[in-house]
Amino acid sequence: METAPELNPAKTPTEAYKRLFAAVKSGNTEEIKAAVSLRTQELAEMLAKRQNEPIEKVYSNGFSRTTMTDRLPEIRDERVKGGMGAVEVWNNSDQRWEDIPFIFENGSWKLAYGDLWQNVWQSPGPGRAAIDAQAANVNKPNSGMKKIELPKNVNAMVNPVGTPAKKRP
């Protein structure tokens, strides 16, 4: 899958996302294609055939709803581990942080949804949104559960499931 290295490679996943965003805004399918990995290009071809759509339509949003805004969205929490990377990008449509996968390919960082789909991409670690959500759940472990009060006349001799009942005198 190797091709010739790029002349002006994206040196970080953040830079790669900015290039992808600019390519989507320009509507240039070739620039969008240059910003995605080879496996993501394969995914685009498969989707175009399956959906009977022109390839340009598949590439039109750069595989992410985060590009559906006039201005570059906020980008945070770049993580890199080996040749795998990710950044969190604010998804204005869904009002949440989206973790965007990248892979280092042919000397440049590329969008890696095709690599994710083929189980090649491995997370460089959880993003800040996932860590914050986990911390919120740890701090409020039963926040989604209703507290119930047992009736006062419940027999104290009730046995938990699986324990033998005590014989009454």
PDB file of C-alpha atoms in Angstrom:
ATOM      1  CA  MET A   1       0.000   0.000   0.000  1.00  0.00           C
ATOM      2  CA  GLU A   2       3.013   2.315   0.054  1.00  0.00           C
ATOM      3  CA  THR A   3       3.149   5.197  -2.381  1.00  0.00           C
ATOM      4  CA  ALA A   4       5.706   7.949  -2.866  1.00  0.00           C
ATOM      5  CA  PRO A   5       6.145  10.201   0.188  1.00  0.00           C
ATOM      6  CA  GLU A   6       4.355  13.541   0.056  1.00  0.00           C
ATOM      7  CA  LEU A   7       6.239  16.735  -0.698  1.00  0.00           C
ATOM      8  CA  ASN A   8       4.516  18.712   2.071  1.00  0.00           C
ATOM      9  CA  PRO A   9       3.434  16.155   4.698  1.00  0.00           C
ATOM     10  CA  ALA A  10       1.150  16.845   7.666  1.00  0.00           C
ATOM     11  CA  LYS A  11       3.532  16.662  10.629  1.00  0.00           C
ATOM     12  CA  THR A  12       0.837  16.142  13.298  1.00  0.00           C
ATOM     13  CA  PRO A  13      -2.716  14.789  13.484  1.00  0.00           C
ATOM     14  CA  THR A  14      -3.885  18.344  14.268  1.00  0.00           C
ATOM     15  CA  GLU A  15      -2.252  19.662  11.103  1.00  0.00           C
ATOM     16  CA  ALA A  16      -3.794  16.771   9.147  1.00  0.00           C
ATOM     17  CA  TYR A  17      -7.274  17.653  10.441  1.00  0.00           C
ATOM     18  CA  LYS A  18      -6.805  21.315   9.490  1.00  0.00           C
ATOM     19  CA  ARG A  19      -5.844  20.261   5.955  1.00  0.00           C
ATOM     20  CA  LEU A  20      -8.847  17.967   5.737  1.00  0.00           C
ATOM     21  CA  PHE A  21     -11.151  20.777   6.894  1.00  0.00           C
ATOM     22  CA  ALA A  22      -9.687  23.208   4.333  1.00  0.00           C
ATOM     23  CA  ALA A  23     -10.050  20.600   1.572  1.00  0.00           C
ATOM     24  CA  VAL A  24     -13.701  19.972   2.488  1.00  0.00           C
ATOM     25  CA  LYS A  25     -14.415  23.714   2.520  1.00  0.00           C
ATOM     26  CA  SER A  26     -12.779  24.121  -0.916  1.00  0.00           C
ATOM     27  CA  GLY A  27     -14.880  21.237  -2.265  1.00  0.00           C
ATOM     28  CA  ASN A  28     -11.781  19.729  -3.871  1.00  0.00           C
ATOM     29  CA  THR A  29     -12.228  15.952  -3.855  1.00  0.00           C
ATOM     30  CA  GLU A  30      -8.585  15.338  -4.805  1.00  0.00           C
ATOM     31  CA  GLU A  31      -7.385  17.390  -1.819  1.00  0.00           C
ATOM     32  CA  ILE A  32      -9.769  15.529   0.495  1.00  0.00           C
ATOM     33  CA  LYS A  33      -8.546  12.230  -0.951  1.00  0.00           C
ATOM     34  CA  ALA A  34      -4.927  13.320  -0.328  1.00  0.00           C
ATOM     35  CA  ALA A  35      -5.797  13.958   3.344  1.00  0.00           C
ATOM     36  CA  VAL A  36      -7.107  10.430   3.993  1.00  0.00           C
ATOM     37  CA  SER A  37      -5.337   7.090   4.291  1.00  0.00           C
ATOM     38  CA  LEU A  38      -5.289   4.480   1.546  1.00  0.00           C
ATOM     39  CA  ARG A  39      -7.673   2.270   3.538  1.00  0.00           C
ATOM     40  CA  THR A  40     -10.026   5.237   3.907  1.00  0.00           C
ATOM     41  CA  GLN A  41      -9.896   5.698   0.128  1.00  0.00           C
ATOM     42  CA  GLU A  42     -10.841   2.016  -0.236  1.00  0.00           C
ATOM     43  CA  LEU A  43     -13.711   2.577   2.196  1.00  0.00           C
ATOM     44  CA  ALA A  44     -14.888   5.561   0.122  1.00  0.00           C
ATOM     45  CA  GLU A  45     -14.881   3.474  -3.067  1.00  0.00           C
ATOM     46  CA  MET A  46     -16.830   0.696  -1.362  1.00  0.00           C
ATOM     47  CA  LEU A  47     -19.391   3.163   0.034  1.00  0.00           C
ATOM     48  CA  ALA A  48     -19.819   4.843  -3.362  1.00  0.00           C
ATOM     49  CA  LYS A  49     -20.547   1.480  -5.002  1.00  0.00           C
ATOM     50  CA  ARG A  50     -22.815   0.254  -2.214  1.00  0.00           C
ATOM     51  CA  GLN A  51     -24.818   3.502  -2.087  1.00  0.00           C
ATOM     52  CA  ASN A  52     -24.712   3.992  -5.872  1.00  0.00           C
ATOM     53  CA  GLU A  53     -23.390   7.522  -5.306  1.00  0.00           C
ATOM     54  CA  PRO A  54     -20.625   9.468  -7.039  1.00  0.00           C
ATOM     55  CA  ILE A  55     -17.308   9.229  -5.169  1.00  0.00           C
ATOM     56  CA  GLU A  56     -17.331  13.032  -4.790  1.00  0.00           C
ATOM     57  CA  LYS A  57     -20.446  12.802  -2.621  1.00  0.00           C
ATOM     58  CA  VAL A  58     -18.801  10.211  -0.348  1.00  0.00           C
ATOM     59  CA  TYR A  59     -15.806  12.502   0.155  1.00  0.00           C
ATOM     60  CA  SER A  60     -17.864  15.706   0.432  1.00  0.00           C
ATOM     61  CA  ASN A  61     -17.828  16.007   4.242  1.00  0.00           C
ATOM     62  CA  GLY A  62     -14.450  14.365   4.829  1.00  0.00           C
ATOM     63  CA  PHE A  63     -16.129  11.475   6.696  1.00  0.00           C
ATOM     64  CA  SER A  64     -16.898  13.705   9.689  1.00  0.00           C
ATOM     65  CA  ARG A  65     -19.776  15.923  10.763  1.00  0.00           C
ATOM     66  CA  THR A  66     -17.177  18.187  12.392  1.00  0.00           C
ATOM     67  CA  THR A  67     -16.533  19.714   8.971  1.00  0.00           C
ATOM     68  CA  MET A  68     -20.166  20.877   8.641  1.00  0.00           C
ATOM     69  CA  THR A  69     -19.439  24.342   9.978  1.00  0.00           C
ATOM     70  CA  ASP A  70     -18.217  27.553   8.392  1.00  0.00           C
ATOM     71  CA  ARG A  71     -15.217  28.017  10.675  1.00  0.00           C
ATOM     72  CA  LEU A  72     -12.560  25.574  11.810  1.00  0.00           C
ATOM     73  CA  PRO A  73     -13.927  23.927  14.966  1.00  0.00           C
ATOM     74  CA  GLU A  74     -12.015  23.736  18.220  1.00  0.00           C
ATOM     75  CA  ILE A  75      -9.383  20.989  18.231  1.00  0.00           C
ATOM     76  CA  ARG A  76      -7.906  19.599  21.441  1.00  0.00           C
ATOM     77  CA  ASP A  77      -6.196  16.638  23.058  1.00  0.00           C
ATOM     78  CA  GLU A  78      -3.870  15.406  20.325  1.00  0.00           C
ATOM     79  CA  ARG A  79      -2.604  11.927  21.218  1.00  0.00           C
ATOM     80  CA  VAL A  80       0.044   9.909  19.373  1.00  0.00           C
ATOM     81  CA  LYS A  81       1.308   6.405  20.034  1.00  0.00           C
ATOM     82  CA  GLY A  82       3.606   4.991  17.388  1.00  0.00           C
ATOM     83  CA  GLY A  83       2.019   5.517  13.985  1.00  0.00           C
ATOM     84  CA  MET A  84      -1.487   5.959  15.406  1.00  0.00           C
ATOM     85  CA  GLY A  85      -2.944   9.282  16.477  1.00  0.00           C
ATOM     86  CA  ALA A  86      -6.179  11.020  17.378  1.00  0.00           C
ATOM     87  CA  VAL A  87      -7.528  14.473  18.113  1.00  0.00           C
ATOM     88  CA  GLU A  88     -10.783  15.580  19.653  1.00  0.00           C
ATOM     89  CA  VAL A  89     -12.744  17.979  17.458  1.00  0.00           C
ATOM     90  CA  TRP A  90     -15.880  19.833  18.508  1.00  0.00           C
ATOM     91  CA  ASN A  91     -18.874  18.468  16.602  1.00  0.00           C
ATOM     92  CA  ASN A  92     -21.171  21.485  16.403  1.00  0.00           C
ATOM     93  CA  SER A  93     -23.999  19.449  14.822  1.00  0.00           C
ATOM     94  CA  ASP A  94     -24.180  17.007  17.746  1.00  0.00           C
ATOM     95  CA  GLN A  95     -22.840  19.383  20.433  1.00  0.00           C
ATOM     96  CA  ARG A  96     -20.147  16.940  21.571  1.00  0.00           C
ATOM     97  CA  TRP A  97     -16.445  16.182  21.180  1.00  0.00           C
ATOM     98  CA  GLU A  98     -15.662  13.704  18.406  1.00  0.00           C
ATOM     99  CA  ASP A  99     -12.493  11.610  18.577  1.00  0.00           C
ATOM    100  CA  ILE A 100     -10.995  11.593  15.062  1.00  0.00           C
ATOM    101  CA  PRO A 101      -8.512   8.794  14.148  1.00  0.00           C
ATOM    102  CA  PHE A 102      -5.286   9.401  12.197  1.00  0.00           C
ATOM    103  CA  ILE A 103      -2.516   7.128  10.958  1.00  0.00           C
ATOM    104  CA  PHE A 104       1.028   7.987   9.900  1.00  0.00           C
ATOM    105  CA  GLU A 105       1.234   6.801   6.298  1.00  0.00           C
ATOM    106  CA  ASN A 106       3.851   7.528   3.629  1.00  0.00           C
ATOM    107  CA  GLY A 107       5.509  10.165   5.806  1.00  0.00           C
ATOM    108  CA  SER A 108       2.325  12.111   6.610  1.00  0.00           C
ATOM    109  CA  TRP A 109      -0.594  11.973   9.049  1.00  0.00           C
ATOM    110  CA  LYS A 110      -3.856  10.928   7.345  1.00  0.00           C
ATOM    111  CA  LEU A 111      -7.483  10.566   8.395  1.00  0.00           C
ATOM    112  CA  ALA A 112      -7.910   6.887   9.315  1.00  0.00           C
ATOM    113  CA  TYR A 113     -11.605   5.938   9.270  1.00  0.00           C
ATOM    114  CA  GLY A 114     -10.877   3.145   6.778  1.00  0.00           C
ATOM    115  CA  ASP A 115      -8.118   1.840   9.056  1.00  0.00           C
ATOM    116  CA  LEU A 116     -10.529   1.984  11.994  1.00  0.00           C
ATOM    117  CA  TRP A 117     -13.165   0.133   9.945  1.00  0.00           C
ATOM    118  CA  GLN A 118     -10.641  -2.593   9.023  1.00  0.00           C
ATOM    119  CA  ASN A 119      -9.478  -2.886  12.663  1.00  0.00           C
ATOM    120  CA  VAL A 120      -5.961  -1.719  11.773  1.00  0.00           C
ATOM    121  CA  TRP A 121      -6.062   1.564  13.693  1.00  0.00           C
ATOM    122  CA  GLN A 122      -5.428   1.315  17.420  1.00  0.00           C
ATOM    123  CA  SER A 123      -6.328   4.085  19.819  1.00  0.00           C
ATOM    124  CA  PRO A 124      -3.375   6.020  21.225  1.00  0.00           C
ATOM    125  CA  GLY A 125      -5.347   6.264  24.474  1.00  0.00           C
ATOM    126  CA  PRO A 126      -8.650   7.696  25.643  1.00  0.00           C
ATOM    127  CA  GLY A 127      -9.472  11.293  24.827  1.00  0.00           C
ATOM    128  CA  ARG A 128     -10.325  13.972  27.349  1.00  0.00           C
ATOM    129  CA  ALA A 129     -14.081  13.621  26.706  1.00  0.00           C
ATOM    130  CA  ALA A 130     -13.931   9.880  27.483  1.00  0.00           C
ATOM    131  CA  ILE A 131     -11.800  10.494  30.579  1.00  0.00           C
ATOM    132  CA  ASP A 132     -14.171  13.230  31.788  1.00  0.00           C
ATOM    133  CA  ALA A 133     -17.210  10.992  31.204  1.00  0.00           C
ATOM    134  CA  GLN A 134     -15.580   8.136  33.084  1.00  0.00           C
ATOM    135  CA  ALA A 135     -14.671  10.446  35.983  1.00  0.00           C
ATOM    136  CA  ALA A 136     -18.250  11.715  36.124  1.00  0.00           C
ATOM    137  CA  ASN A 137     -19.504   8.134  36.317  1.00  0.00           C
ATOM    138  CA  VAL A 138     -17.006   7.264  39.066  1.00  0.00           C
ATOM    139  CA  ASN A 139     -17.995  10.309  41.105  1.00  0.00           C
ATOM    140  CA  LYS A 140     -21.703   9.609  40.657  1.00  0.00           C
ATOM    141  CA  PRO A 141     -21.887   5.824  40.222  1.00  0.00           C
ATOM    142  CA  ASN A 142     -25.636   5.568  40.793  1.00  0.00           C
ATOM    143  CA  SER A 143     -26.699   8.913  39.365  1.00  0.00           C
ATOM    144  CA  GLY A 144     -28.962   7.247  36.809  1.00  0.00           C
ATOM    145  CA  MET A 145     -30.637   4.994  39.350  1.00  0.00           C
ATOM    146  CA  LYS A 146     -33.700   5.837  41.400  1.00  0.00           C
ATOM    147  CA  LYS A 147     -33.462   5.395  45.133  1.00  0.00           C
ATOM    148  CA  ILE A 148     -36.252   3.211  46.430  1.00  0.00           C
ATOM    149  CA  GLU A 149     -37.541   2.917  49.953  1.00  0.00           C
ATOM    150  CA  LEU A 150     -38.546  -0.494  51.206  1.00  0.00           C
ATOM    151  CA  PRO A 151     -41.903  -0.725  52.927  1.00  0.00           C
ATOM    152  CA  LYS A 152     -41.610  -0.678  56.700  1.00  0.00           C
ATOM    153  CA  ASN A 153     -43.417  -4.005  57.015  1.00  0.00           C
ATOM    154  CA  VAL A 154     -40.817  -5.966  54.997  1.00  0.00           C
ATOM    155  CA  ASN A 155     -39.962  -9.147  56.878  1.00  0.00           C
ATOM    156  CA  ALA A 156     -36.406  -8.942  58.209  1.00  0.00           C
ATOM    157  CA  MET A 157     -36.136 -12.702  57.745  1.00  0.00           C
ATOM    158  CA  VAL A 158     -36.170 -12.446  53.924  1.00  0.00           C
ATOM    159  CA  ASN A 159     -33.157 -14.318  52.556  1.00  0.00           C
ATOM    160  CA  PRO A 160     -31.031 -13.177  49.616  1.00  0.00           C
ATOM    161  CA  VAL A 161     -31.318 -15.332  46.513  1.00  0.00           C
ATOM    162  CA  GLY A 162     -29.213 -18.464  46.797  1.00  0.00           C
ATOM    163  CA  THR A 163     -29.041 -18.648  50.610  1.00  0.00           C
ATOM    164  CA  PRO A 164     -30.956 -21.344  52.434  1.00  0.00           C
ATOM    165  CA  ALA A 165     -33.976 -20.216  54.392  1.00  0.00           C
ATOM    166  CA  LYS A 166     -33.728 -20.400  58.172  1.00  0.00           C
ATOM    167  CA  LYS A 167     -36.329 -22.502  59.870  1.00  0.00           C
ATOM    168  CA  ARG A 168     -38.541 -20.596  62.249  1.00  0.00           C
ATOM    169  CA  PRO A 169     -38.960 -21.937  65.781  1.00  0.00           C
TER     170      PRO A 169
END
